């Protein structure tokens, strides 16, 4: 049983984008919090 | 018609939306409260509302059943494009649009276009295109929900349409956007429950996804197709597309158009204006994409596995018929393996998806007509403007009904073209115009008109021949006509 790479890449790309969005958002929040702390 | 227990469950589920409608009453005593919920939406309400607005019944019926005909590449790329679209929406567009609209106190997409390009002509073109295309789009959303309701209760289709609309009309009149958003949270949860339940029952029946794939490979479908074709991106699909060697472009063009459209749909974008503050959007950046991705992953690949549920119990002729009309694949599979009582919970999913899309789309049209068309010309005090908005909401919810009942081919074609065309019309002037400083009024006007004309003409006359989904050429034409005049224009 072999699933076409072009099919698997769709699912992989979806996961990559989802994880990247979450990571970018969390990093952004941390950066803002640190920035606010530094200013304070 | 389904079992009485399922009918009761769906009846209760619909009644709850009316009760929830009163939760927004406090916020809807002024026009601002009615159409913008006093800018009070937190991250959960906002994320669920946007997700539930974007996914209509088509996502459950068409999206769920599509891989019964198409190979799993359709499901994989439909999932991928939805996640890419929602990521772009929340990461880049949400905050930028919120800041722009809040800074200049802009509350509708046509108003954004007027302010961004300094052109009333561009604004009115946006209003006209938006109202016409949303009206046509609503026809397809009405149809999806009403078909499920008429099947559930064994009702006449026209009566099912009214039953679908009545609770929506009540809660948007009583509580405006706040009620619609609270209901969208509830309806969004129902959609996710329906998707998770459907996924679980089908997976339990076939022994899990890997076992399902193994069984699918060894199957012969409709007595002539090898199941292994469902594991190749150039394998299973509509026969004309396979014969013309156009299956992969067809899959990619359809899935891209349906998945990424969220970055340019006015009824989605305008909801960011109603966010409580920037923090609500920041938190929504995690919640929103997870909701969209979860629903996509649960639903969009189920159709292929439904061959393992349905095919042994029906004739090859019936399998071919289902492959021609894949909207019935999920309801048929559910009917075969899900016990009474739970079926009601699942069939509530597409009804919920329809109601949530209808409510927000109607309210975004009301907002546009009141703010962009009526208030600039007619002086209305707040009380009368509020009354007028509610009357308009009722009228707009009734307008698509005749089109949803008529079977005229031109109307059916235009309805099919509407969703992708809205994407093509607004991607340049709104989404790109938000970031690209050189965007100009000539480009914006040309882009909206050319996008609308290309999308509809291509769908009606060229799509059947080329098998390239109309959104792609419409976007190419719309973006070319947006960018080229602006590049040629001398900088001031």
mmCIF file with all atom_site columns, C-alpha atoms in Angstrom, chain B residues 36-43 46 90 94 98 102 177 270-282:
data_model
loop_
_atom_site.group_PDB
_atom_site.id
_atom_site.type_symbol
_atom_site.label_atom_id
_atom_site.label_alt_id
_atom_site.label_comp_id
_atom_site.label_asym_id
_atom_site.label_entity_id
_atom_site.label_seq_id
_atom_site.pdbx_PDB_ins_code
_atom_site.Cartn_x
_atom_site.Cartn_y
_atom_site.Cartn_z
_atom_site.occupancy
_atom_site.B_iso_or_equiv
_atom_site.pdbx_formal_charge
_atom_site.auth_seq_id
_atom_site.auth_comp_id
_atom_site.auth_asym_id
_atom_site.auth_atom_id
_atom_site.pdbx_PDB_model_num
ATOM 1  C CA . UNK B 1 36  ? -21.218 45.608 15.705 1.00 0.00 ? 36  UNK B CA 1
ATOM 2  C CA . UNK B 1 37  ? -22.088 43.990 19.070 1.00 0.00 ? 37  UNK B CA 1
ATOM 3  C CA . UNK B 1 38  ? -20.527 47.130 20.637 1.00 0.00 ? 38  UNK B CA 1
ATOM 4  C CA . UNK B 1 39  ? -17.147 45.722 19.563 1.00 0.00 ? 39  UNK B CA 1
ATOM 5  C CA . UNK B 1 40  ? -17.380 43.215 22.389 1.00 0.00 ? 40  UNK B CA 1
ATOM 6  C CA . UNK B 1 41  ? -16.255 39.912 20.845 1.00 0.00 ? 41  UNK B CA 1
ATOM 7  C CA . UNK B 1 42  ? -13.557 38.037 22.740 1.00 0.00 ? 42  UNK B CA 1
ATOM 8  C CA . UNK B 1 43  ? -11.198 35.455 21.191 1.00 0.00 ? 43  UNK B CA 1
ATOM 9  C CA . UNK B 1 46  ? -14.579 35.705 17.315 1.00 0.00 ? 46  UNK B CA 1
ATOM 10 C CA . UNK B 1 90  ? -5.091  35.281 11.394 1.00 0.00 ? 90  UNK B CA 1
ATOM 11 C CA . UNK B 1 94  ? -6.597  40.079 11.181 1.00 0.00 ? 94  UNK B CA 1
ATOM 12 C CA . UNK B 1 98  ? -8.451  45.615 12.919 1.00 0.00 ? 98  UNK B CA 1
ATOM 13 C CA . UNK B 1 102 ? -10.305 50.998 14.355 1.00 0.00 ? 102 UNK B CA 1
ATOM 14 C CA . UNK B 1 177 ? -24.417 40.495 15.723 1.00 0.00 ? 177 UNK B CA 1
ATOM 15 C CA . UNK B 1 270 ? -15.539 42.553 8.686  1.00 0.00 ? 270 UNK B CA 1
ATOM 16 C CA . UNK B 1 271 ? -15.831 40.459 11.846 1.00 0.00 ? 271 UNK B CA 1
ATOM 17 C CA . UNK B 1 272 ? -12.352 41.509 12.982 1.00 0.00 ? 272 UNK B CA 1
ATOM 18 C CA . UNK B 1 273 ? -13.719 45.025 13.472 1.00 0.00 ? 273 UNK B CA 1
ATOM 19 C CA . UNK B 1 274 ? -16.029 43.653 16.173 1.00 0.00 ? 274 UNK B CA 1
ATOM 20 C CA . UNK B 1 275 ? -13.128 42.277 18.253 1.00 0.00 ? 275 UNK B CA 1
ATOM 21 C CA . UNK B 1 276 ? -12.999 43.540 21.828 1.00 0.00 ? 276 UNK B CA 1
ATOM 22 C CA . UNK B 1 277 ? -9.340  44.556 21.506 1.00 0.00 ? 277 UNK B CA 1
ATOM 23 C CA . UNK B 1 278 ? -6.000  43.501 19.986 1.00 0.00 ? 278 UNK B CA 1
ATOM 24 C CA . UNK B 1 279 ? -5.586  40.827 22.653 1.00 0.00 ? 279 UNK B CA 1
ATOM 25 C CA . UNK B 1 280 ? -8.748  39.089 21.440 1.00 0.00 ? 280 UNK B CA 1
ATOM 26 C CA . UNK B 1 281 ? -7.208  38.865 17.978 1.00 0.00 ? 281 UNK B CA 1
ATOM 27 C CA . UNK B 1 282 ? -3.859  37.721 19.376 1.00 0.00 ? 282 UNK B CA 1
#
